Rosetta silent file (secondary structure, phi, psi, omega in degrees, C-alpha in Angstrom):
SEQUENCE: XXXXXXXXXXXXXXXXXXXXXXXXXXXXXXXXXXXXXXXXXXXXXXXXXXXXXXXXXXXXXXXXXXXXXXXXXXXXXXXXXXXXXXXXXXXXXXXXXXXXXXXXXXXXXXXXXXXXXXXXXXXXXXXXXXXXXXXXXXXXXXXXXXXXXXXXXXXXXXXXXXXXXX
SCORE:     score description
SCORE:     0.000 S_00000001
   1 L     0.000  -26.718 -177.919    0.000    0.000    0.000 S_00000001
   2 H   -61.148  -46.406 -179.555    2.897    2.404    0.581 S_00000001
   3 H   -61.501  -38.586  179.449    3.868    2.550   -3.078 S_00000001
   4 H   -65.506  -43.705 -179.734    0.244    3.167   -3.990 S_00000001
   5 H   -63.320  -38.277  178.371   -0.082    5.966   -1.475 S_00000001
   6 H   -64.271  -38.540 -176.797    3.062    7.590   -2.795 S_00000001
   7 H   -84.701  -39.757 -169.061    1.757    7.399   -6.344 S_00000001
   8 H  -124.809  -11.635 -171.448   -1.982    7.844   -5.891 S_00000001
   9 L    89.578 -175.373 -178.152   -2.822    8.707   -2.278 S_00000001
  10 L   -64.196  166.035 -176.434   -4.972    6.502   -0.051 S_00000001
  11 L   -63.678  -26.669 -179.182   -7.362    3.953   -1.530 S_00000001
  12 L   -79.130    0.437  174.557  -10.403    6.166   -0.888 S_00000001
  13 L    91.310  -11.262  179.318   -8.973    8.729   -3.327 S_00000001
  14 L   -78.715  137.412 -179.273   -8.360   11.537   -0.851 S_00000001
  15 L   -72.227  149.715  175.465   -4.850   12.965   -1.060 S_00000001
  16 L   -74.246  146.568  174.741   -2.537   12.656    1.908 S_00000001
  17 L   -68.218  160.772  176.638   -1.652   15.893    3.695 S_00000001
  18 L   -61.458  145.759 -178.238    1.931   17.090    3.290 S_00000001
  19 L   -64.269  140.079  175.271    4.245   15.305    5.720 S_00000001
  20 L  -102.161  150.952  178.234    4.856   17.049    9.029 S_00000001
  21 L   -64.425  144.874  177.952    8.160   16.746   10.851 S_00000001
  22 L  -102.121  131.576  177.305    8.268   14.036   13.526 S_00000001
  23 L   -90.179 -177.700 -176.375    9.795   14.868   16.886 S_00000001
  24 H   -61.802  -36.441  179.540   11.544   12.458   19.250 S_00000001
  25 H   -66.785  -43.535  176.572    8.274   11.501   20.968 S_00000001
  26 H   -58.385  -44.277  179.826    6.645   10.662   17.618 S_00000001
  27 H   -61.760  -41.742  178.491    9.672    8.534   16.721 S_00000001
  28 H   -64.615  -40.740  177.704    9.470    6.727   20.072 S_00000001
  29 H   -61.154  -43.482  179.154    5.748    6.075   19.571 S_00000001
  30 H   -60.797  -43.033  179.317    6.470    4.594   16.144 S_00000001
  31 H   -61.891  -42.639 -179.911    9.148    2.292   17.595 S_00000001
  32 H   -63.044  -47.749 -176.920    6.789    1.077   20.303 S_00000001
  33 H   -70.768  -27.938  175.315    3.936    0.408   17.868 S_00000001
  34 H   -68.023  -36.241 -179.153    6.249   -1.320   15.387 S_00000001
  35 H   -84.411  -25.657  178.955    7.348   -3.752   18.042 S_00000001
  36 L  -149.312   89.829 -179.094    3.861   -4.141   19.571 S_00000001
  37 L   -65.149  -13.206  179.496    0.954   -2.950   17.441 S_00000001
  38 L   -97.172    7.708 -179.743   -1.417   -3.975   20.235 S_00000001
  39 L   -60.622  137.276  179.268    0.143   -1.658   22.834 S_00000001
  40 L   -74.731  156.768  175.832   -2.508    0.312   24.696 S_00000001
  41 H   -57.040  -40.489 -179.663   -2.609    4.095   24.584 S_00000001
  42 H   -60.022  -46.838 -178.047   -1.931    4.053   28.325 S_00000001
  43 H   -69.180  -36.648  176.477    1.230    1.973   27.996 S_00000001
  44 H   -62.209  -46.959 -179.184    2.476    4.049   25.043 S_00000001
  45 H   -58.877  -44.321  179.926    1.861    7.258   27.009 S_00000001
  46 H   -63.449  -41.706 -176.002    3.723    5.914   30.040 S_00000001
  47 H   -71.200  -28.166  179.506    6.691    4.750   27.978 S_00000001
  48 H  -103.639    3.689  173.822    7.123    8.086   26.153 S_00000001
  49 L    62.676   48.211  172.301    6.281   10.172   29.261 S_00000001
  50 L  -132.756  169.867  178.082    3.235   12.051   27.945 S_00000001
  51 L   -71.224  160.798  176.998   -0.425   12.104   28.945 S_00000001
  52 H   -60.943  -41.094  179.549   -2.845    9.568   27.503 S_00000001
  53 H   -61.055  -41.482  178.921   -4.655   12.383   25.668 S_00000001
  54 H   -65.252  -45.771  179.303   -1.368   13.547   24.133 S_00000001
  55 H   -61.567  -43.617  179.534   -0.414    9.997   23.068 S_00000001
  56 H   -60.640  -46.381 -179.864   -3.896    9.437   21.612 S_00000001
  57 H   -63.555  -41.090  179.914   -3.732   12.711   19.644 S_00000001
  58 H   -65.341  -44.329  179.993   -0.239   11.939   18.351 S_00000001
  59 H   -64.054  -42.624  177.433   -1.172    8.419   17.210 S_00000001
  60 H   -60.764  -41.102  178.197   -4.299    9.758   15.474 S_00000001
  61 H   -64.024  -41.134  179.273   -2.188   12.415   13.708 S_00000001
  62 H   -63.633  -36.073  176.886    0.324    9.773   12.603 S_00000001
  63 H   -70.364  -49.332 -178.708   -2.542    7.705   11.171 S_00000001
  64 H   -60.452  -36.396 -179.643   -4.230   10.699    9.496 S_00000001
  65 L   -78.391   -6.564  179.672   -0.913   11.848    7.994 S_00000001
  66 L    82.521    7.483  176.933   -0.320    8.385    6.541 S_00000001
  67 L   -69.720  -46.928  172.773    2.800    7.753    8.627 S_00000001
  68 L   -95.699  116.387 -177.389    1.057    4.779   10.245 S_00000001
  69 L   -89.079  -13.439 -179.459   -0.611    2.868    7.412 S_00000001
  70 L   160.395  177.781 -179.587   -2.315    0.317    9.621 S_00000001
  71 L  -125.226  136.377 -178.358   -1.900   -2.238   12.354 S_00000001
  72 L  -157.131 -175.048 -179.069   -1.363   -5.912   11.727 S_00000001
  73 L  -106.839  144.208  171.176    0.294   -9.150   12.725 S_00000001
  74 L   -87.232  124.234 -171.950    3.711  -10.438   11.648 S_00000001
  75 L  -107.638  137.102  169.282    3.064  -13.931   10.346 S_00000001
  76 L   -84.800  102.494 -172.527    5.400  -16.913   10.210 S_00000001
  77 L   -61.871  -36.498  179.804    4.406  -17.999    6.704 S_00000001
  78 L   -64.402  -46.375 -179.986    5.806  -21.503    7.038 S_00000001
  79 L   -68.510  -22.415  179.160    3.832  -22.197   10.229 S_00000001
  80 L   -89.024    8.920  175.774    0.750  -20.685    8.557 S_00000001
  81 L    91.888   10.823  177.137    0.919  -23.280    5.760 S_00000001
  82 L  -120.978   73.000 -172.804    2.834  -21.242    3.179 S_00000001
  83 L   -78.469   -8.620  178.881    6.261  -22.868    3.379 S_00000001
  84 E  -109.820  124.290  177.163    7.477  -21.801   -0.065 S_00000001
  85 E  -123.456  148.171  178.998    8.500  -18.190   -0.597 S_00000001
  86 E  -153.725  148.566  167.135    9.952  -16.585   -3.697 S_00000001
  87 E   -97.277  131.728  177.914   10.813  -13.242   -5.162 S_00000001
  88 E  -117.693  124.370  175.783    9.605  -13.002   -8.731 S_00000001
  89 E   -95.290  143.239 -179.577   11.044  -10.331  -10.998 S_00000001
  90 E  -129.640  138.207  165.814    8.928   -9.136  -13.893 S_00000001
  91 E  -101.423  131.399 -176.565    9.650   -7.171  -17.018 S_00000001
  92 E  -125.065  162.777  175.789    6.494   -5.384  -18.101 S_00000001
  93 L   -62.512  137.130 -178.224    5.294   -3.324  -21.043 S_00000001
  94 L   -55.407  140.125  177.389    6.278    0.304  -20.570 S_00000001
  95 L    66.926   25.305  178.276    3.642    2.479  -18.834 S_00000001
  96 L  -114.672   13.388 -175.782    1.516   -0.467  -17.638 S_00000001
  97 H   -52.566  -48.867 -175.626    2.558   -0.391  -13.964 S_00000001
  98 H   -63.876  -40.798  178.316   -0.860    0.586  -12.603 S_00000001
  99 H   -65.486  -47.157 -179.527   -2.669   -2.080  -14.605 S_00000001
 100 H   -64.148  -43.132 -179.798   -0.142   -4.773  -13.688 S_00000001
 101 H   -56.456  -44.000 -179.636   -0.142   -3.719  -10.022 S_00000001
 102 H   -63.118  -37.650  178.457   -3.911   -4.191   -9.800 S_00000001
 103 H   -71.600  -37.064  179.254   -3.631   -7.700  -11.259 S_00000001
 104 H   -67.210  -34.568  178.167   -0.733   -8.633   -8.953 S_00000001
 105 H   -59.538  -28.667 -176.850   -2.750   -7.536   -5.916 S_00000001
 106 L   -82.838   -9.237 -176.867   -5.303  -10.226   -6.764 S_00000001
 107 L   -70.873  135.783  175.728   -2.759  -13.060   -6.763 S_00000001
 108 L   -66.865  132.031  177.532   -3.020  -15.541   -3.890 S_00000001
 109 L    87.677   -5.187  177.878    0.022  -15.291   -1.657 S_00000001
 110 E   -66.212  127.604 -173.920    1.254  -11.949   -3.007 S_00000001
 111 E  -115.691  -31.502 -176.945    2.902  -10.214   -0.065 S_00000001
 112 E  -152.968  136.092  179.158    4.869   -7.269   -1.445 S_00000001
 113 E  -129.999  131.008  178.940    4.915   -5.485   -4.798 S_00000001
 114 E  -138.572  133.944  169.647    7.501   -2.891   -5.803 S_00000001
 115 E   -85.105  124.427 -174.071    8.132   -0.919   -8.978 S_00000001
 116 L  -130.083  166.919  174.179   11.924   -0.788   -9.274 S_00000001
 117 L  -105.758  152.025  178.445   14.637    0.430  -11.590 S_00000001
 118 L   132.130 -146.035 -175.773   17.282   -1.806  -13.110 S_00000001
 119 L   -74.283  -14.319  176.996   17.262   -5.003  -15.159 S_00000001
 120 L  -138.686  171.129 -172.396   13.594   -5.675  -14.371 S_00000001
 121 L  -103.541  -34.382 -173.810   10.569   -3.509  -13.595 S_00000001
 122 E  -130.604  139.465  173.244    8.658   -5.189  -10.771 S_00000001
 123 E  -116.297  124.283 -176.294    9.726   -7.174   -7.719 S_00000001
 124 E  -123.237  127.218  174.628    7.012   -9.410   -6.263 S_00000001
 125 E  -101.933  126.872  179.278    7.257  -11.401   -3.030 S_00000001
 126 E  -127.251  150.461  174.868    4.942  -14.407   -2.848 S_00000001
 127 E  -125.755  123.968 -178.718    4.244  -17.074   -0.230 S_00000001
 128 E  -129.043  162.265 -179.752    2.669  -20.344   -1.408 S_00000001
 129 L   -62.072  -35.687 -176.204    1.922  -23.686    0.244 S_00000001
 130 L  -161.580 -179.639 -178.662    4.501  -25.554   -1.848 S_00000001
 131 H   -65.378  -33.032  178.784    6.555  -25.569   -5.067 S_00000001
 132 H   -62.826  -44.363  178.113    3.617  -26.860   -7.100 S_00000001
 133 H   -66.037  -36.858  176.655    1.508  -23.856   -6.082 S_00000001
 134 H   -63.211  -45.884  178.765    4.448  -21.545   -6.832 S_00000001
 135 H   -58.551  -44.820  179.008    4.832  -23.090  -10.286 S_00000001
 136 H   -60.781  -44.136 -179.543    1.098  -22.602  -10.920 S_00000001
 137 H   -61.175  -47.180 -176.358    1.276  -18.997   -9.785 S_00000001
 138 H   -74.685  -53.369 -172.199    4.255  -18.131  -12.001 S_00000001
 139 H   -76.241  -29.352 -177.334    3.623  -20.226  -15.099 S_00000001
 140 H  -100.984  -49.809 -173.865   -0.146  -19.955  -15.239 S_00000001
 141 H   -81.562  -53.210 -175.940   -1.212  -16.780  -13.471 S_00000001
 142 H   -67.056  -47.223 -175.812    1.716  -14.359  -13.898 S_00000001
 143 H   -73.571   -7.475  174.917    2.685  -15.277  -17.421 S_00000001
 144 H   -85.646  -11.262  178.188   -0.965  -15.007  -18.503 S_00000001
 145 L   -74.469  118.384 -173.306   -0.974  -11.274  -17.755 S_00000001
 146 L   -56.881  -32.585 -177.072   -0.627   -9.676  -21.222 S_00000001
 147 L   -79.601   -8.638  179.061    1.559   -6.802  -19.971 S_00000001
 148 E   -86.272  116.999 -178.329    4.122   -9.179  -18.409 S_00000001
 149 E   -85.343  -38.157  178.610    6.946   -9.712  -20.898 S_00000001
 150 E  -160.871  160.363  177.692    9.068  -12.073  -18.780 S_00000001
 151 E  -133.535  159.013  172.129    9.548  -13.401  -15.261 S_00000001
 152 E  -143.376  131.264 -175.275   12.392  -14.773  -13.200 S_00000001
 153 E  -108.133  129.188  177.998   11.824  -16.666   -9.958 S_00000001
 154 E  -115.148  106.961 -178.223   14.221  -16.521   -7.020 S_00000001
 155 E   -71.397  134.050  178.990   13.393  -19.195   -4.449 S_00000001
 156 E   -91.350  122.681  178.222   13.830  -18.094   -0.826 S_00000001
 157 L   -86.754  -35.656 -178.757   15.687  -20.664    1.300 S_00000001
 158 L  -157.037  143.711  179.325   15.493  -18.740    4.569 S_00000001
 159 L  -141.428  158.351 -179.607   14.175  -15.345    5.579 S_00000001
 160 L  -146.327  127.766  174.387   14.154  -13.047    8.569 S_00000001
 161 L   -72.948  138.559  179.321   12.098   -9.935    9.252 S_00000001
 162 L   -99.107    5.103  176.700   14.246   -7.004   10.323 S_00000001
 163 L   -70.380  155.118  179.802   11.359   -5.254   12.046 S_00000001
 164 L   -57.820  142.301  177.798   11.603   -4.890   15.808 S_00000001
 165 L   -77.891  149.161  178.807   10.576   -7.998   17.735 S_00000001
 166 L   -74.454    0.000    0.000    7.544   -7.842   19.977 S_00000001
């Protein structure tokens, strides 16, 4: 969603406000919520030494400004039944990024989509139950998209999130 917001604004079509500078307290709030998205307003306020009302207002501003895009869970894909992960690079027809992006969003297991510069145009991270499902996704679904000129699949042997641990 970040790339989309940068290019188009939020999904509801309203433009994001211009970014405001973040002070040390805002940065601390972000670190806390990155490591524990379920932290209560009270605990956040105590940890950054502000009132609950101040913490609540700051978090709401960070959400409204698009700094915080949402709250979610970090998933162990293998334990969740998606033990095969791969990065798939795509070369696409020039000026078809928005069309291709919408089709990639619909793919089962698509986790991250990025428009990049270099030898290929799009980098796609997918998680599938097994190699057979990965093969189906790449050879049947991806290569059937008319704007996709070529693909290359990079199988992930091991991965680690670099986000703060809860």
